[in-house]
Tab-separated table of C-alpha atoms in Angstrom:
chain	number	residue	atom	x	y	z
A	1	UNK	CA	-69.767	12.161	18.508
A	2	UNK	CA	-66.021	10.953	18.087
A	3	UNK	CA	-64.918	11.303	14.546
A	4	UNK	CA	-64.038	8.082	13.081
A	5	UNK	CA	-60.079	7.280	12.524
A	6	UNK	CA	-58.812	7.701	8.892
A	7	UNK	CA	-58.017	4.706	6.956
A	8	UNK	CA	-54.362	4.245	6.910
A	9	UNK	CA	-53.277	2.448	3.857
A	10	UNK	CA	-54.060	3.586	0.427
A	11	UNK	CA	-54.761	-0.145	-0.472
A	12	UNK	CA	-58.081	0.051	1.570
A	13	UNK	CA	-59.564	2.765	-1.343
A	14	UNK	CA	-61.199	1.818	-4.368
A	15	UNK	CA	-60.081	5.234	-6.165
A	16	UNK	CA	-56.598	6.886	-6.629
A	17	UNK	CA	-56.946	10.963	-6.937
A	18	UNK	CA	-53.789	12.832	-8.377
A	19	UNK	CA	-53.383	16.319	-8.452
A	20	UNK	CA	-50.865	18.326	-10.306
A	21	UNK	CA	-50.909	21.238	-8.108
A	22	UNK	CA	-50.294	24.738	-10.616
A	23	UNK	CA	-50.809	28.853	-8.879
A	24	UNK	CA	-54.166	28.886	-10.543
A	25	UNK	CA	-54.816	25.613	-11.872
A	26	UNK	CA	-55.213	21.977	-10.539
A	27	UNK	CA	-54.782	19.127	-13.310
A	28	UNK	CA	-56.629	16.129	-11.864
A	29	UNK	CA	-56.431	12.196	-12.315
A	30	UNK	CA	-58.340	9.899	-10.904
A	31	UNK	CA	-57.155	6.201	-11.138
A	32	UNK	CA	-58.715	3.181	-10.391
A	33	UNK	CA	-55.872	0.063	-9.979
A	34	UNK	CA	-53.570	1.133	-12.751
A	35	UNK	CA	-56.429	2.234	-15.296
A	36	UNK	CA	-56.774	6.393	-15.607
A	37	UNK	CA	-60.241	6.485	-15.656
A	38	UNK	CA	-61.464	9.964	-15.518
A	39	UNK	CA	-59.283	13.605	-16.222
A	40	UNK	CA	-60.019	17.240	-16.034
A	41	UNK	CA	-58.626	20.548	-14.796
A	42	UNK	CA	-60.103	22.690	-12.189
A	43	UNK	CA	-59.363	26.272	-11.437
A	44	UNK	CA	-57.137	26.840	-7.841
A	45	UNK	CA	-59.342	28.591	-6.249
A	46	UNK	CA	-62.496	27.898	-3.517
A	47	UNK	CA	-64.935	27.730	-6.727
A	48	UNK	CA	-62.711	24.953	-8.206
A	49	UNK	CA	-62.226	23.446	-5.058
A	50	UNK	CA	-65.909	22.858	-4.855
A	51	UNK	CA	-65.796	21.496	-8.715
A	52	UNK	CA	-63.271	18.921	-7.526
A	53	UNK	CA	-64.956	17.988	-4.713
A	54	UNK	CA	-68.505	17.368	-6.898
A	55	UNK	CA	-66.480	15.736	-10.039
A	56	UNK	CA	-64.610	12.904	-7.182
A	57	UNK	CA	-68.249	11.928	-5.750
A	58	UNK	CA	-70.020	11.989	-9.620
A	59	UNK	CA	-67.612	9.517	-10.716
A	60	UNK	CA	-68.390	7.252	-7.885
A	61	UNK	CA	-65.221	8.286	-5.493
A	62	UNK	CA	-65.749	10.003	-1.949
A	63	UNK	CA	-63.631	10.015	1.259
A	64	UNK	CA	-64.931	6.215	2.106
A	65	UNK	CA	-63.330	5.349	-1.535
A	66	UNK	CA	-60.829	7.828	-2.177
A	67	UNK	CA	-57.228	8.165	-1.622
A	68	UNK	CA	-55.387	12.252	-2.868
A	69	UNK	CA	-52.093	12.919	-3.197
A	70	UNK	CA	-49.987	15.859	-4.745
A	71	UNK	CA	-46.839	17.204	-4.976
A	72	UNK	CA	-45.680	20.152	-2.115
A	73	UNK	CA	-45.844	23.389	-4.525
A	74	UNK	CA	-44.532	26.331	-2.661
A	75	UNK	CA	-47.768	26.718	-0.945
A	76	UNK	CA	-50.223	26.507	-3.407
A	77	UNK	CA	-51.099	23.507	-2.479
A	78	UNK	CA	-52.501	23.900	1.389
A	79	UNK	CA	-55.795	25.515	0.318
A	80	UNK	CA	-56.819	22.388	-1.226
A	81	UNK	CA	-55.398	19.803	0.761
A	82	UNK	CA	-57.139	21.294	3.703
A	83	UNK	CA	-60.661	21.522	1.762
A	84	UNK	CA	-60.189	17.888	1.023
A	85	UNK	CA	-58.929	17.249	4.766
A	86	UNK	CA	-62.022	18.720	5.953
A	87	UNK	CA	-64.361	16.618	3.532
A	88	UNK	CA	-62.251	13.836	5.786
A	89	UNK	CA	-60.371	12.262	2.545
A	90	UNK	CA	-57.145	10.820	3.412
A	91	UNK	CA	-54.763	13.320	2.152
A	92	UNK	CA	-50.674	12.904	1.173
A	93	UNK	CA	-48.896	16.039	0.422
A	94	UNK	CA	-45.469	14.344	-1.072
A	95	UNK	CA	-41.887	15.701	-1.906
A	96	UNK	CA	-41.461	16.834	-5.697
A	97	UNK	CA	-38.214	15.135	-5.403
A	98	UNK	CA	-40.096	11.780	-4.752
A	99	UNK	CA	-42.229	12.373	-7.540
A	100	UNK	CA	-39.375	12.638	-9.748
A	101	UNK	CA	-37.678	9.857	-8.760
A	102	UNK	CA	-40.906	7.708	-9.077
A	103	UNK	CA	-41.039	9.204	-12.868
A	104	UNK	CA	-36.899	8.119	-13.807
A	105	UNK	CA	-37.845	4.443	-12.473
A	106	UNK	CA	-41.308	4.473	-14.636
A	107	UNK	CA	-39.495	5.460	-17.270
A	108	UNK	CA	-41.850	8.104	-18.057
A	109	UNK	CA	-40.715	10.403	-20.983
A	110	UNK	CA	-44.403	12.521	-21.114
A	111	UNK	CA	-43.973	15.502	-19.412
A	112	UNK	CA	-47.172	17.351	-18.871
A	113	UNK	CA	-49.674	18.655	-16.416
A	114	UNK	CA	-52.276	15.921	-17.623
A	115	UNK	CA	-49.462	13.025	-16.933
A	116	UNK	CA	-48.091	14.451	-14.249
A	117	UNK	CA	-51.282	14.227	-12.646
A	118	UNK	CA	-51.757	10.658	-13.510
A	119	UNK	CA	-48.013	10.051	-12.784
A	120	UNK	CA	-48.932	11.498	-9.043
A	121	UNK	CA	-52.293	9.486	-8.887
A	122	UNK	CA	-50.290	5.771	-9.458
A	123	UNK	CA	-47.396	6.507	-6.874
A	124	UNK	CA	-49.877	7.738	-4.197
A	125	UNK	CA	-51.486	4.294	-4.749
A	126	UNK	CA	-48.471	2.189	-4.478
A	127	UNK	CA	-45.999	4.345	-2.305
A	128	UNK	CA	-48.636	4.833	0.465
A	129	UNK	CA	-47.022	8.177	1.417
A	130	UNK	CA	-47.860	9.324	5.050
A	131	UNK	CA	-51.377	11.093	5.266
A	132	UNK	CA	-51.200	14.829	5.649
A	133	UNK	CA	-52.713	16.971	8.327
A	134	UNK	CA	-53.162	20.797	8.797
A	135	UNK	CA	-51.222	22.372	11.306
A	136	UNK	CA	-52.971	24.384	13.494
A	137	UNK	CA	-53.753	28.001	13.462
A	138	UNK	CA	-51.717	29.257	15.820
A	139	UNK	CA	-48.551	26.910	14.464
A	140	UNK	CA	-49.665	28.437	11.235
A	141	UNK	CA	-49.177	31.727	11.559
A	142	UNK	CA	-46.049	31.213	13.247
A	143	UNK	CA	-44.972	29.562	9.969
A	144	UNK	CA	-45.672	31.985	7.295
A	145	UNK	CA	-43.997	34.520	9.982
A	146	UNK	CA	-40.769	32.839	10.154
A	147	UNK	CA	-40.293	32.026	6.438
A	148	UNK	CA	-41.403	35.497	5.467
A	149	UNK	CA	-38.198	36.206	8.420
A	150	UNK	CA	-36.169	33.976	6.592
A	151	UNK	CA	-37.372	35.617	3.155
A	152	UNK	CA	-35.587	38.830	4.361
A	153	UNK	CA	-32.484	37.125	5.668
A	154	UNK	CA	-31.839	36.118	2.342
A	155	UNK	CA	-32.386	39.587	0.509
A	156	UNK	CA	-30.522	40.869	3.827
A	157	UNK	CA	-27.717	38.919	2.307
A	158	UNK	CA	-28.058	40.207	-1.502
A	159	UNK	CA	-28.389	43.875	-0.381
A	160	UNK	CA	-24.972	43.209	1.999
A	161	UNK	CA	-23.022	41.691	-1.397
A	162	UNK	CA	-24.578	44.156	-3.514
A	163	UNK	CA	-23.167	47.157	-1.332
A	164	UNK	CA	-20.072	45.568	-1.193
A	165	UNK	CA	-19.289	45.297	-4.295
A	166	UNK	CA	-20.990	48.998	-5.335
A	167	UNK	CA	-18.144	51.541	-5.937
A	168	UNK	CA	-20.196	54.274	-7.097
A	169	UNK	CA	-21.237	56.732	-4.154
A	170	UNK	CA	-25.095	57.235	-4.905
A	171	UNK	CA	-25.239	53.178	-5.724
A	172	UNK	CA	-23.828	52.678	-2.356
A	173	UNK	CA	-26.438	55.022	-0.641
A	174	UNK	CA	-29.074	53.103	-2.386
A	175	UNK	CA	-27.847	49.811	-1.694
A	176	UNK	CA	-27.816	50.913	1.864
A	177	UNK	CA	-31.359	52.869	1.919
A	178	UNK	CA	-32.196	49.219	1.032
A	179	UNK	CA	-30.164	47.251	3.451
A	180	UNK	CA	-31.130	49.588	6.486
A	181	UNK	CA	-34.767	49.011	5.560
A	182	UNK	CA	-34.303	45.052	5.294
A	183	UNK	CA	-32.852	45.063	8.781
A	184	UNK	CA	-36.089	47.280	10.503
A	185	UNK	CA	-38.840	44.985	8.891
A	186	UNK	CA	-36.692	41.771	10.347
A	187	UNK	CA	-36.790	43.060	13.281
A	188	UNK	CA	-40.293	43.572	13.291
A	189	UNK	CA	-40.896	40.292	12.696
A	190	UNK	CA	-38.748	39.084	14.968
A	191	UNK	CA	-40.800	40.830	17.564
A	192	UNK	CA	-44.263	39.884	16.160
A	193	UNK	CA	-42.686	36.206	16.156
A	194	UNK	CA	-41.655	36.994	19.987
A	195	UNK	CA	-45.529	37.981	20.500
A	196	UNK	CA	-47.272	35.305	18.967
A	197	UNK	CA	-44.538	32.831	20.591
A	198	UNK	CA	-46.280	34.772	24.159
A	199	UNK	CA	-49.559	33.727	23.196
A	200	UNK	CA	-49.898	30.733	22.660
A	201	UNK	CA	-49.407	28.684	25.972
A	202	UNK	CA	-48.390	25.396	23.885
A	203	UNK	CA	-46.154	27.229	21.329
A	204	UNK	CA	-44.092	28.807	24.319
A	205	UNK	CA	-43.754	25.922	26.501
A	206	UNK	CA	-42.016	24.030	23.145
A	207	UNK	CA	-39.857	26.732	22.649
A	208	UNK	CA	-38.741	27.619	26.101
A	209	UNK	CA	-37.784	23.692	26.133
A	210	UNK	CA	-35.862	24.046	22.711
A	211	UNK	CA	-34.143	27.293	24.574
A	212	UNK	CA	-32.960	24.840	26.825
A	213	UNK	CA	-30.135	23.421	24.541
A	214	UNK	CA	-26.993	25.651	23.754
A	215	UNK	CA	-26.990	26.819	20.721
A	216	UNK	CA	-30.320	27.123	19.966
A	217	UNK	CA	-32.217	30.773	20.383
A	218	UNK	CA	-35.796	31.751	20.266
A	219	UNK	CA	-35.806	32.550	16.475
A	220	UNK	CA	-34.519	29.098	16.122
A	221	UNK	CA	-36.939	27.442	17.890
A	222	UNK	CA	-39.632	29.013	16.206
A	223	UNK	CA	-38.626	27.917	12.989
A	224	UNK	CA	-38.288	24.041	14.546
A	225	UNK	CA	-41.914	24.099	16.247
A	226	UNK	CA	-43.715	25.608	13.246
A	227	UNK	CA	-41.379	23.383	10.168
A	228	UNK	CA	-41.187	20.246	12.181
A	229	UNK	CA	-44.664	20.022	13.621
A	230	UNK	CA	-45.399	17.463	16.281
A	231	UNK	CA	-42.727	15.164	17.236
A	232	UNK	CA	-45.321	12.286	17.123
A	233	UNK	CA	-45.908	12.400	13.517
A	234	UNK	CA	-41.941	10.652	13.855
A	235	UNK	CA	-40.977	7.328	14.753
A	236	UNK	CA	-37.404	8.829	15.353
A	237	UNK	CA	-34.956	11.028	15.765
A	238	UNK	CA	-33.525	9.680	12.398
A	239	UNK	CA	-36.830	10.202	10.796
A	240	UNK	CA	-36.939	13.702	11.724
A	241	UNK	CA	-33.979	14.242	10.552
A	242	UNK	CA	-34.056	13.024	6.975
A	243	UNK	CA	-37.579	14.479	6.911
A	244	UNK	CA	-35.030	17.650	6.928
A	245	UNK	CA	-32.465	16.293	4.229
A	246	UNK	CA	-29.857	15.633	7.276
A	247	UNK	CA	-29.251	12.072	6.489
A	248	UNK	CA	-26.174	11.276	4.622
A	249	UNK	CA	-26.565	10.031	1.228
A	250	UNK	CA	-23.938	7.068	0.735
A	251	UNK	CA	-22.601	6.516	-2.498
A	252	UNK	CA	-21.262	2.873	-3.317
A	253	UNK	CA	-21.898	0.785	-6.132
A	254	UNK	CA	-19.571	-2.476	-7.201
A	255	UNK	CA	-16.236	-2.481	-6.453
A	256	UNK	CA	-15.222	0.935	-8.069
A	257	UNK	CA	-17.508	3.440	-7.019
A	258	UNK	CA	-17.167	4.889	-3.556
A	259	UNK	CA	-17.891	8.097	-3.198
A	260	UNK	CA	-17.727	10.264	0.277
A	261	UNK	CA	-21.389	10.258	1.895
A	262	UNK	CA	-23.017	13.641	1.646
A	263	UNK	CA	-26.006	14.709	3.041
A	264	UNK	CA	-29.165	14.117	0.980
A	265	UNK	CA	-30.894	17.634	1.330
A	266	UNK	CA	-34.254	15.741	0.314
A	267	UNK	CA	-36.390	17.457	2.706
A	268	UNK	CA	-37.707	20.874	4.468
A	269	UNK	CA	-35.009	23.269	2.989
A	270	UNK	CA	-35.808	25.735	5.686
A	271	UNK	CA	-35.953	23.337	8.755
A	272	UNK	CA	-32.106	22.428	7.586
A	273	UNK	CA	-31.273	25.567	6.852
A	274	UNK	CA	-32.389	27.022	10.295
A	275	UNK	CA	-29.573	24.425	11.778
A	276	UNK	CA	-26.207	26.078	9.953
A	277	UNK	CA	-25.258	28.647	12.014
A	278	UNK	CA	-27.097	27.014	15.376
A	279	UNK	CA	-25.113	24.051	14.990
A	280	UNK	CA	-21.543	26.154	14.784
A	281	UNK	CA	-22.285	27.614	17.782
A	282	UNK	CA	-23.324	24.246	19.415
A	283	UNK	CA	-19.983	22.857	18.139
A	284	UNK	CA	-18.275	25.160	20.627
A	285	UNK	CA	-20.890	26.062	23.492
A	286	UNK	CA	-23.114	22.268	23.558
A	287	UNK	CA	-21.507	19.641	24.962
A	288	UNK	CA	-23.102	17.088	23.112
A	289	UNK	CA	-22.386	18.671	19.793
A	290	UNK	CA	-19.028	19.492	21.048
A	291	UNK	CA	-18.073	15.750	22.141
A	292	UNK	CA	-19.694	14.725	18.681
A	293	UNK	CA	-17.666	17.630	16.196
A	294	UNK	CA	-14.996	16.342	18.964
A	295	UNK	CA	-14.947	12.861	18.093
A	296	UNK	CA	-15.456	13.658	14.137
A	297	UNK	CA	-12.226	15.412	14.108
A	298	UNK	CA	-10.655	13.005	15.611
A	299	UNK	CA	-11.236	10.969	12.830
A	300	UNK	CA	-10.301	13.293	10.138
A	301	UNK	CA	-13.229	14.437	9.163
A	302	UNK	CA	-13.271	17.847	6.931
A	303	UNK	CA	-14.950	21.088	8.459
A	304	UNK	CA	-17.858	21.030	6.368
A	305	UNK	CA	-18.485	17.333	7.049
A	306	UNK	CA	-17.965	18.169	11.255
A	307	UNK	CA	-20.807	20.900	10.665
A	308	UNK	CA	-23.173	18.848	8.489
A	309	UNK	CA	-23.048	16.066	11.258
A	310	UNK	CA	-23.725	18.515	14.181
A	311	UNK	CA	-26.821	19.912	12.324
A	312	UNK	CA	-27.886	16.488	12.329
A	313	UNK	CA	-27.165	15.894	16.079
A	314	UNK	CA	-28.651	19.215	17.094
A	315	UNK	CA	-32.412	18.376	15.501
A	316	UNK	CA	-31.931	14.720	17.097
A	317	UNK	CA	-31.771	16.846	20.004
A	318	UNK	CA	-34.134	18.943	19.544
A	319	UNK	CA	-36.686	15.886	18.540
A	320	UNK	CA	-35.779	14.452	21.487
A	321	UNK	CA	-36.551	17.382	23.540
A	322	UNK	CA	-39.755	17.923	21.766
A	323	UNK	CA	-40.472	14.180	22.189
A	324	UNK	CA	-40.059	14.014	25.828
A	325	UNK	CA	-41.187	17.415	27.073
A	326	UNK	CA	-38.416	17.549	29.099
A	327	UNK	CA	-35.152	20.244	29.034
A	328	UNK	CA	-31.852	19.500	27.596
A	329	UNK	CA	-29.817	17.147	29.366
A	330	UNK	CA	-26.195	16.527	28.731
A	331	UNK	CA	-26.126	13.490	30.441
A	332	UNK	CA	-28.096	11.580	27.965
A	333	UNK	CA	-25.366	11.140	25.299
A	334	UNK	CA	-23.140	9.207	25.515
A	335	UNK	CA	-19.366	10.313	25.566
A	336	UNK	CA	-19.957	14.415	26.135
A	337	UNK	CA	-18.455	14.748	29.313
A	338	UNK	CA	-15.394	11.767	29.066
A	339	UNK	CA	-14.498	13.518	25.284
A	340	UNK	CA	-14.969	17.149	26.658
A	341	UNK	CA	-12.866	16.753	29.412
A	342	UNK	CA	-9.678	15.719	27.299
């Protein structure tokens, strides 16, 4: 029997459910219109899970009349929004950053986990954020392998300053005992990332197309397959990209304010990351990136601001790659071969 389609507007539910998502705890709302009309906490764990589950349908809620949302919270969070996935509510899992911003233009001045939760409860009902859905398994694992890759890569970093910066001759040893183990376990993963990449048929094909474009390595791609997720979930390239924080964020108000657009960094911090040094390399080796950085300089546009802009043109790319199924193709944008030529 075909499952039946999720509703896709939280104005279709009777009931609002807001979670304020904690390592152990889950502070719950549950709004009907604007009234708050039931509150409790529940522990973060499968036995609380199945106390939430019971407390929604006792106070006359359920998936048919039900709407969740919570904040992303470093992972705490997945355990229960799958549970509720699976008990086919319609589930948003929503930028803290959003949050906030819906808090400044309530005007809320309460901060706690109780009104937090209620705070989450009325903007899932009026925002009608974009239902969530687990990834699958296999993309899964290949996410908790690449962040715990980039994990090292940043104490990689720490250990390098730290050793620098040691003058004492047994500190140094240390610092490089440490940096010398660092190095094996990324490499490690970097081959169990290779293997799992192997296994799964669909995982490799999306790769080998991201491998395609210059500038972009295996490592790389894995972090794009497993942090983006399917292309289809975006209308757009530009989607995509702000759901990174690549979008600029203009600054212009009146007649005296005009500030230089930066990017907005709202958005998967790892996904944008994972595009620094990619996109420096695509600045000199990618045509496309090339003709664009080309083009940017032109103008007078400052390093950082050439580099920014290329991140953002090399996930367009690789959304578009993604999107299509098909390899890189130079031909597609406009102005690479006329401005690379010069």
């Amino acid at each position: 029997m075909e499952e039946p389609p999720r509703r896709s507007s939280t104005d279709e539910f009777t009931f609002a459910l807001g979670i304020d998502v904690g390592k152990t705890a889950l502070e719950l709302a549950l709004c009907n219109g604007e009234k708050i009309v039931a509150r409790t906490t529940v522990s973060n764990d499968a036995d609380g899970h199945d106390t939430l589950v019971s407390w929604v349908e006792d106070r006359g809620g359920g998936p048919e009349k039900t709407c969740v949302c919570m904040e992303a919270s470093g992972d705490f969070e997945k355990a229960i929004a799958r549970r509720l996935y699976e008990e086919d509510y319609r589930v948003s899992v929503v930028n803290p950053r959003r949050i906030k911003g819906y808090a400044s233009s309530q005007l809320q001045r309460t901060k706690t986990d109780s009104a937090d939760a209620a705070l989450i409860a009325r903007f899932g009902r009026r925002e009608d954020p974009r239902p969530w859905e687990p990834p699958e398994a296999a993309e899964s694992r290949l996410q908790e392998l690449t962040r715990a890759r980039q994990a090292l890569q940043k104490e990689k970093t720490r250990a390098q300053n730290r050793l620098d910066e040691a003058e004492d001759e047994a500190v140094r040893n240390a610092h490089e005992n440490l940096l010398d183990e660092v190095k094996r376990q990324i490499e490690e993963l970097e081959e169990e990332i290779e293997e799992h990449i192997e296994e799964d048929p669909e995982i490799n094909d999306q790769c080998s197309l991201l491998e395609t474009i210059p500038g972009v390595g295996l490592q790389t791609a894995a972090i794009v397959v497993s942090e983006l997720g399917s292309p289809e979930q975006f209308q757009s390239a530009r989607q995509a990209a702000a759901y990174a924080g690549l979008v600029p964020r203009h600054r212009e108000s009146g007649t005296s304010v005009r500030g230089n657009p930066r990017m907005s960094k709202v958005g998967n911090g790892r996904l944008r990351r994972a595009m620094y040094f990619p996109a420096m390399t695509a600045l000199r080796f990618n045509s496309a990136a090339g003709a664009f950085g080309d083009r940017l300089k032109e103008r007078g546009k400052e390093t950082m601001v050439v580099i920014g802009a290329a991140m953002r043109k090399l996930l367009h790319i690789c959304y578009g790659v993604l999107k299509s199924g098909r390899p890189f193709d130079p031909s597609l944008h406009p102005g690479t071969l006329t401005t690379r030529q010069k």
